Amino acid sequence: MTVHARHGAVTDIGRVRRGNEDRYLVDPSLGLYAVADGMGGHRAGEVASETALDALHEAVGDGGDIETAMTLANEAVFEKASDDDELRGMGTTLTAVTLRDDKLEVGHVGDSRAYLRRDGSLQQLTDDHSLVAELVAAGEISEDEAEVDPRRSMITRALGIEPGVEVDVVPIAVQAGDRLVLCSDGLTGMIRDDALAEILEQESDPKDAAKRLVDRANEAGGIDNVTVVVVDIVDGPAPDDGELVERGPQPGESSGGPLRRTMRRLRLRRKADPSGE
Ligand code: MN
């Protein structure tokens, strides 16, 4: 069966944070879709997510499978963090899929998520690599308690922290009508799965769905950066008007203003070194 994909992708700084450390990447010609949520001091978080997506993109472009590509992405972030004192300790989640014909491979590290909506029901494809997910699995707290646990953002696995990383890989045979969602925890920390399912049901266009999910996370408080990529599997061969690579935040999407952040860093440095640089 021949299928192709249509997508919508949105990232937003949210209502509280001063910068956006989330990044997304869409390359329809490679069938590559990815969300990364970076962490680290100063601007290290956005360097981590950006570096991971660059390396992932290159590796998939070279024909690598998702596990290989994510392993290379881990090395790229780890090496950059090791080389630069200001970036030391940075890391990122990475949830990425490759779609080749009807074969989808999900690769996953961290607490971003992939969901599959099929025949009206929504299934989470990834396990969160987070402290609260481990506590739930161990029966120490309930799922309801996990949703409000203050340790919710603590993750147990990330890219770039160690020289190697264990990548979860989930292979799926997709079919026309399937809808895939990749998102950062800025979405799932703000809205429940039933609200997610409802919006995916109501919005038939993937761009509208991604936009509305981000809006809903912001209406609920927007305490974190929020990123959503919606990928619809559609019958038939891809149209000839090959879609271009898309990365977010795009110009015009609120990213927290890199200029302002750079200036703040310079001022801090000057303070530390009165002789100037
Ligand atoms: Mn986040």
mmCIF file of C-alpha atoms and ligand atoms in Angstrom:
data_model
loop_
_atom_site.group_PDB
_atom_site.id
_atom_site.type_symbol
_atom_site.label_atom_id
_atom_site.label_comp_id
_atom_site.label_asym_id
_atom_site.label_seq_id
_atom_site.Cartn_x
_atom_site.Cartn_y
_atom_site.Cartn_z
ATOM 1 C CA MET A 1 0.000 0.000 0.000
ATOM 2 C CA THR A 2 1.288 3.441 -0.880
ATOM 3 C CA VAL A 3 0.876 6.138 1.693
ATOM 4 C CA HIS A 4 2.358 9.551 2.287
ATOM 5 C CA ALA A 5 2.331 12.045 5.131
ATOM 6 C CA ARG A 6 0.938 15.512 5.757
ATOM 7 C CA HIS A 7 2.083 17.442 8.774
ATOM 8 C CA GLY A 8 1.612 20.451 11.008
ATOM 9 C CA ALA A 9 4.245 21.663 13.484
ATOM 10 C CA VAL A 10 4.177 24.441 16.074
ATOM 11 C CA THR A 11 6.474 25.442 18.911
ATOM 12 C CA ASP A 12 5.864 28.192 21.442
ATOM 13 C CA ILE A 13 7.751 29.712 24.349
ATOM 14 C CA GLY A 14 4.706 29.362 26.612
ATOM 15 C CA ARG A 15 3.545 31.887 29.181
ATOM 16 C CA VAL A 16 6.265 31.707 31.818
ATOM 17 C CA ARG A 17 9.671 30.843 30.357
ATOM 18 C CA ARG A 18 12.037 33.494 28.995
ATOM 19 C CA GLY A 19 13.476 31.355 26.229
ATOM 20 C CA ASN A 20 12.380 28.415 24.103
ATOM 21 C CA GLU A 21 14.669 25.401 24.438
ATOM 22 C CA ASP A 22 12.312 23.163 22.446
ATOM 23 C CA ARG A 23 13.073 22.481 18.814
ATOM 24 C CA TYR A 24 11.362 20.527 16.067
ATOM 25 C CA LEU A 25 12.508 19.221 12.706
ATOM 26 C CA VAL A 26 10.448 18.044 9.751
ATOM 27 C CA ASP A 27 12.019 16.721 6.552
ATOM 28 C CA PRO A 28 9.252 15.206 4.398
ATOM 29 C CA SER A 29 11.709 13.981 1.748
ATOM 30 C CA LEU A 30 13.425 11.810 4.395
ATOM 31 C CA GLY A 31 10.190 10.985 6.209
ATOM 32 C CA LEU A 32 11.826 12.438 9.328
ATOM 33 C CA TYR A 33 9.886 14.146 12.132
ATOM 34 C CA ALA A 34 11.411 15.023 15.512
ATOM 35 C CA VAL A 35 10.903 16.959 18.733
ATOM 36 C CA ALA A 36 13.710 17.812 21.187
ATOM 37 C CA ASP A 37 13.403 19.535 24.558
ATOM 38 C CA GLY A 38 16.767 20.840 25.711
ATOM 39 C CA MET A 39 17.996 21.529 29.224
ATOM 40 C CA GLY A 40 20.983 23.308 30.692
ATOM 41 C CA GLY A 41 22.037 26.690 32.039
ATOM 42 C CA HIS A 42 22.078 29.949 30.060
ATOM 43 C CA ARG A 43 21.487 29.038 26.419
ATOM 44 C CA ALA A 44 22.860 25.493 26.726
ATOM 45 C CA GLY A 45 19.389 23.916 26.495
ATOM 46 C CA GLU A 46 18.677 25.305 23.066
ATOM 47 C CA VAL A 47 22.199 24.418 21.911
ATOM 48 C CA ALA A 48 21.585 20.838 23.042
ATOM 49 C CA SER A 49 18.244 20.454 21.250
ATOM 50 C CA GLU A 50 19.552 22.186 18.122
ATOM 51 C CA THR A 51 22.750 20.085 18.049
ATOM 52 C CA ALA A 52 20.797 16.859 18.479
ATOM 53 C CA LEU A 53 18.470 17.698 15.573
ATOM 54 C CA ASP A 54 21.390 18.704 13.309
ATOM 55 C CA ALA A 55 23.161 15.392 13.947
ATOM 56 C CA LEU A 56 19.950 13.376 13.634
ATOM 57 C CA HIS A 57 19.128 15.058 10.320
ATOM 58 C CA GLU A 58 22.559 14.383 8.897
ATOM 59 C CA ALA A 59 22.593 10.746 10.013
ATOM 60 C CA VAL A 60 19.125 9.983 8.624
ATOM 61 C CA GLY A 61 20.094 11.804 5.418
ATOM 62 C CA ASP A 62 23.080 9.439 5.181
ATOM 63 C CA GLY A 63 20.700 6.480 5.359
ATOM 64 C CA GLY A 64 21.061 5.665 9.050
ATOM 65 C CA ASP A 65 18.212 4.005 10.912
ATOM 66 C CA ILE A 66 16.614 5.797 13.836
ATOM 67 C CA GLU A 67 18.682 4.045 16.503
ATOM 68 C CA THR A 68 21.970 4.798 14.773
ATOM 69 C CA ALA A 69 20.933 8.394 14.108
ATOM 70 C CA MET A 70 19.970 8.983 17.721
ATOM 71 C CA THR A 71 23.194 7.390 18.953
ATOM 72 C CA LEU A 72 25.130 9.831 16.744
ATOM 73 C CA ALA A 73 22.972 12.693 18.013
ATOM 74 C CA ASN A 74 23.869 11.699 21.574
ATOM 75 C CA GLU A 75 27.571 11.751 20.714
ATOM 76 C CA ALA A 76 27.285 15.154 19.056
ATOM 77 C CA VAL A 77 25.650 16.733 22.108
ATOM 78 C CA PHE A 78 28.010 14.976 24.517
ATOM 79 C CA GLU A 79 31.096 16.120 22.628
ATOM 80 C CA LYS A 80 29.927 19.699 22.374
ATOM 81 C CA ALA A 81 29.139 19.742 26.102
ATOM 82 C CA SER A 82 32.567 18.316 26.916
ATOM 83 C CA ASP A 83 34.369 20.915 24.797
ATOM 84 C CA ASP A 84 32.796 24.019 26.292
ATOM 85 C CA ASP A 85 32.565 24.958 29.961
ATOM 86 C CA GLU A 86 29.444 27.028 29.356
ATOM 87 C CA LEU A 87 27.661 24.043 27.848
ATOM 88 C CA ARG A 88 28.827 21.408 30.315
ATOM 89 C CA GLY A 89 25.993 19.247 31.614
ATOM 90 C CA MET A 90 23.543 20.185 28.855
ATOM 91 C CA GLY A 91 21.233 17.534 27.512
ATOM 92 C CA THR A 92 18.046 17.048 25.564
ATOM 93 C CA THR A 93 15.118 14.742 25.089
ATOM 94 C CA LEU A 94 14.630 13.423 21.579
ATOM 95 C CA THR A 95 11.545 11.741 20.197
ATOM 96 C CA ALA A 96 11.867 11.125 16.475
ATOM 97 C CA VAL A 97 10.281 9.040 13.769
ATOM 98 C CA THR A 98 11.276 7.921 10.321
ATOM 99 C CA LEU A 99 8.587 6.961 7.832
ATOM 100 C CA ARG A 100 9.732 4.871 4.887
ATOM 101 C CA ASP A 101 6.876 3.518 2.787
ATOM 102 C CA ASP A 102 4.445 2.322 5.443
ATOM 103 C CA LYS A 103 7.162 1.470 7.959
ATOM 104 C CA LEU A 104 7.391 3.849 10.860
ATOM 105 C CA GLU A 105 10.176 3.686 13.411
ATOM 106 C CA VAL A 106 9.914 5.659 16.617
ATOM 107 C CA GLY A 107 13.131 6.454 18.504
ATOM 108 C CA HIS A 108 12.845 7.870 21.978
ATOM 109 C CA VAL A 109 14.882 9.163 24.922
ATOM 110 C CA GLY A 110 13.464 11.376 27.696
ATOM 111 C CA ASP A 111 9.986 12.657 28.535
ATOM 112 C CA SER A 112 8.769 14.030 25.247
ATOM 113 C CA ARG A 113 6.162 11.685 23.783
ATOM 114 C CA ALA A 114 4.829 10.015 20.659
ATOM 115 C CA TYR A 115 1.159 9.093 20.348
ATOM 116 C CA LEU A 116 -0.710 7.198 17.654
ATOM 117 C CA ARG A 117 -4.361 7.859 16.947
ATOM 118 C CA ARG A 118 -5.912 4.982 14.999
ATOM 119 C CA ASP A 119 -9.583 4.161 14.460
ATOM 120 C CA GLY A 120 -10.588 6.821 16.959
ATOM 121 C CA SER A 121 -8.460 5.650 19.852
ATOM 122 C CA LEU A 122 -5.300 7.236 21.156
ATOM 123 C CA GLN A 123 -2.287 5.208 22.256
ATOM 124 C CA GLN A 124 0.933 6.503 23.808
ATOM 125 C CA LEU A 125 3.798 4.841 21.922
ATOM 126 C CA THR A 126 6.622 5.924 24.230
ATOM 127 C CA ASP A 127 7.391 5.452 27.926
ATOM 128 C CA ASP A 128 8.471 8.562 29.798
ATOM 129 C CA HIS A 129 12.024 8.289 31.084
ATOM 130 C CA SER A 130 11.144 10.264 34.175
ATOM 131 C CA LEU A 131 11.313 9.836 37.911
ATOM 132 C CA VAL A 132 7.545 9.979 38.364
ATOM 133 C CA ALA A 133 6.992 7.402 35.604
ATOM 134 C CA GLU A 134 9.345 5.065 37.485
ATOM 135 C CA LEU A 135 7.496 5.729 40.737
ATOM 136 C CA VAL A 136 4.177 4.929 39.044
ATOM 137 C CA ALA A 137 5.628 1.748 37.526
ATOM 138 C CA ALA A 138 6.896 0.727 40.968
ATOM 139 C CA GLY A 139 3.439 1.333 42.447
ATOM 140 C CA GLU A 140 4.712 4.034 44.791
ATOM 141 C CA ILE A 141 2.453 6.791 43.485
ATOM 142 C CA SER A 142 -0.734 6.732 41.391
ATOM 143 C CA GLU A 143 -1.087 8.185 37.898
ATOM 144 C CA ASP A 144 -3.258 10.959 39.334
ATOM 145 C CA GLU A 145 -0.594 11.798 41.905
ATOM 146 C CA ALA A 146 2.054 11.773 39.175
ATOM 147 C CA GLU A 147 0.186 14.495 37.262
ATOM 148 C CA VAL A 148 0.675 16.990 40.080
ATOM 149 C CA ASP A 149 3.966 15.696 41.497
ATOM 150 C CA PRO A 150 6.517 18.545 41.812
ATOM 151 C CA ARG A 151 9.248 16.166 40.596
ATOM 152 C CA ARG A 152 7.382 15.710 37.302
ATOM 153 C CA SER A 153 10.053 17.360 35.162
ATOM 154 C CA MET A 154 12.935 15.235 36.484
ATOM 155 C CA ILE A 155 14.062 12.887 33.735
ATOM 156 C CA THR A 156 16.091 9.721 34.097
ATOM 157 C CA ARG A 157 17.448 9.476 30.569
ATOM 158 C CA ALA A 158 18.568 12.218 28.178
ATOM 159 C CA LEU A 159 20.788 12.701 25.149
ATOM 160 C CA GLY A 160 24.232 14.223 25.672
ATOM 161 C CA ILE A 161 24.805 13.376 29.324
ATOM 162 C CA GLU A 162 26.963 10.285 28.814
ATOM 163 C CA PRO A 163 29.074 9.004 25.893
ATOM 164 C CA GLY A 164 26.446 6.343 25.137
ATOM 165 C CA VAL A 165 22.684 6.216 25.500
ATOM 166 C CA GLU A 166 20.004 3.535 25.406
ATOM 167 C CA VAL A 167 17.458 4.388 22.717
ATOM 168 C CA ASP A 168 13.931 2.949 22.850
ATOM 169 C CA VAL A 169 12.835 1.902 19.360
ATOM 170 C CA VAL A 170 9.225 1.125 18.438
ATOM 171 C CA PRO A 171 8.514 -0.171 14.904
ATOM 172 C CA ILE A 172 4.982 0.292 13.559
ATOM 173 C CA ALA A 173 3.283 -0.512 10.259
ATOM 174 C CA VAL A 174 1.167 2.540 9.571
ATOM 175 C CA GLN A 175 -2.020 2.722 7.517
ATOM 176 C CA ALA A 176 -3.978 5.505 5.877
ATOM 177 C CA GLY A 177 -5.992 7.369 8.492
ATOM 178 C CA ASP A 178 -3.354 7.043 11.210
ATOM 179 C CA ARG A 179 -2.382 10.246 12.980
ATOM 180 C CA LEU A 180 0.902 10.511 14.825
ATOM 181 C CA VAL A 181 1.648 13.167 17.433
ATOM 182 C CA LEU A 182 5.103 14.109 18.732
ATOM 183 C CA CYS A 183 5.155 16.585 21.613
ATOM 184 C CA SER A 184 7.248 17.993 24.422
ATOM 185 C CA ASP A 185 6.181 17.769 28.075
ATOM 186 C CA GLY A 186 5.017 21.382 27.826
ATOM 187 C CA LEU A 187 1.906 19.908 26.188
ATOM 188 C CA THR A 188 1.344 16.772 28.246
ATOM 189 C CA GLY A 189 2.114 18.539 31.516
ATOM 190 C CA MET A 190 -0.718 20.978 30.749
ATOM 191 C CA ILE A 191 -3.492 18.890 29.211
ATOM 192 C CA ARG A 192 -4.771 15.401 29.858
ATOM 193 C CA ASP A 193 -4.904 12.643 27.272
ATOM 194 C CA ASP A 194 -8.698 12.967 26.931
ATOM 195 C CA ALA A 195 -8.370 16.653 25.954
ATOM 196 C CA LEU A 196 -5.594 15.714 23.533
ATOM 197 C CA ALA A 197 -7.798 13.013 21.996
ATOM 198 C CA GLU A 198 -10.744 15.410 21.697
ATOM 199 C CA ILE A 199 -8.745 18.048 19.803
ATOM 200 C CA LEU A 200 -7.221 15.422 17.506
ATOM 201 C CA GLU A 201 -10.760 14.260 16.756
ATOM 202 C CA GLN A 202 -12.125 17.756 16.091
ATOM 203 C CA GLU A 203 -9.321 19.233 13.972
ATOM 204 C CA SER A 204 -8.962 17.369 10.701
ATOM 205 C CA ASP A 205 -6.119 19.536 9.368
ATOM 206 C CA PRO A 206 -2.771 18.637 11.006
ATOM 207 C CA LYS A 207 -1.662 22.291 11.145
ATOM 208 C CA ASP A 208 -4.884 23.329 12.853
ATOM 209 C CA ALA A 209 -4.554 20.433 15.294
ATOM 210 C CA ALA A 210 -0.966 21.339 16.246
ATOM 211 C CA LYS A 211 -1.894 24.998 16.662
ATOM 212 C CA ARG A 212 -4.925 24.271 18.779
ATOM 213 C CA LEU A 213 -3.014 21.905 21.074
ATOM 214 C CA VAL A 214 -0.372 24.573 21.695
ATOM 215 C CA ASP A 215 -3.081 27.174 22.337
ATOM 216 C CA ARG A 216 -4.767 24.829 24.804
ATOM 217 C CA ALA A 217 -1.497 24.272 26.722
ATOM 218 C CA ASN A 218 -1.064 28.040 26.977
ATOM 219 C CA GLU A 219 -4.661 28.538 28.101
ATOM 220 C CA ALA A 220 -3.995 25.981 30.840
ATOM 221 C CA GLY A 221 -1.061 28.059 32.101
ATOM 222 C CA GLY A 222 1.727 27.463 29.604
ATOM 223 C CA ILE A 223 4.308 26.879 32.327
ATOM 224 C CA ASP A 224 6.794 25.334 29.889
ATOM 225 C CA ASN A 225 7.837 25.640 26.249
ATOM 226 C CA VAL A 226 5.385 23.628 24.171
ATOM 227 C CA THR A 227 5.983 21.852 20.870
ATOM 228 C CA VAL A 228 3.631 19.700 18.817
ATOM 229 C CA VAL A 229 4.176 17.904 15.514
ATOM 230 C CA VAL A 230 1.133 16.193 13.985
ATOM 231 C CA VAL A 231 1.699 13.750 11.116
ATOM 232 C CA ASP A 232 -1.238 12.333 9.157
ATOM 233 C CA ILE A 233 -0.831 9.203 7.077
ATOM 234 C CA VAL A 234 -2.738 9.633 3.835
ATOM 235 C CA ASP A 235 -3.543 7.228 0.993
ATOM 236 C CA GLY A 236 -1.616 7.444 -2.248
ATOM 237 C CA PRO A 237 1.815 8.585 -3.411
ATOM 238 C CA ALA A 238 3.294 11.887 -2.209
ATOM 239 C CA PRO A 239 2.454 14.875 -4.409
ATOM 240 C CA ASP A 240 5.287 16.153 -6.636
ATOM 241 C CA ASP A 241 5.468 19.579 -5.012
ATOM 242 C CA GLY A 242 7.988 18.189 -2.511
ATOM 243 C CA GLU A 243 7.643 19.926 0.811
ATOM 244 C CA LEU A 244 10.680 21.656 2.259
ATOM 245 C CA VAL A 245 12.585 21.050 5.439
ATOM 246 C CA GLU A 246 10.936 22.882 8.319
ATOM 247 C CA ARG A 247 12.542 23.723 11.639
ATOM 248 C CA GLY A 248 11.154 25.486 14.637
ATOM 249 C CA PRO A 249 11.056 27.972 16.189
ATOM 250 C CA GLN A 250 10.659 29.754 12.836
ATOM 251 C CA PRO A 251 11.106 33.498 12.385
ATOM 252 C CA GLY A 252 7.971 35.009 13.874
ATOM 253 C CA GLU A 253 7.412 32.168 16.323
ATOM 254 C CA SER A 254 8.192 33.421 19.806
ATOM 255 C CA SER A 255 11.549 32.007 20.771
ATOM 256 C CA GLY A 256 12.459 34.349 23.587
ATOM 257 C CA GLY A 257 14.694 36.600 21.533
ATOM 258 C CA PRO A 258 18.241 35.268 21.194
ATOM 259 C CA LEU A 259 19.564 38.819 20.964
ATOM 260 C CA ARG A 260 18.301 39.767 24.392
ATOM 261 C CA ARG A 261 19.691 36.576 25.853
ATOM 262 C CA THR A 262 23.096 37.168 24.297
ATOM 263 C CA MET A 263 23.199 40.689 25.659
ATOM 264 C CA ARG A 264 22.368 39.466 29.120
ATOM 265 C CA ARG A 265 25.220 37.007 28.966
ATOM 266 C CA LEU A 266 27.654 39.677 27.852
ATOM 267 C CA ARG A 267 26.583 41.910 30.701
ATOM 268 C CA LEU A 268 27.077 39.095 33.185
ATOM 269 C CA ARG A 269 30.529 38.424 31.809
ATOM 270 C CA ARG A 270 31.459 42.061 32.038
ATOM 271 C CA LYS A 271 30.395 42.097 35.638
ATOM 272 C CA ALA A 272 32.652 39.169 36.349
ATOM 273 C CA ASP A 273 35.554 40.723 34.494
ATOM 274 C CA PRO A 274 35.761 44.501 35.119
ATOM 275 C CA SER A 275 38.579 44.937 32.583
ATOM 276 C CA GLY A 276 36.182 43.981 29.763
ATOM 277 C CA GLU A 277 36.798 41.270 27.199
HETATM 278 MN MN MN B 1 9.842 20.826 28.597
#
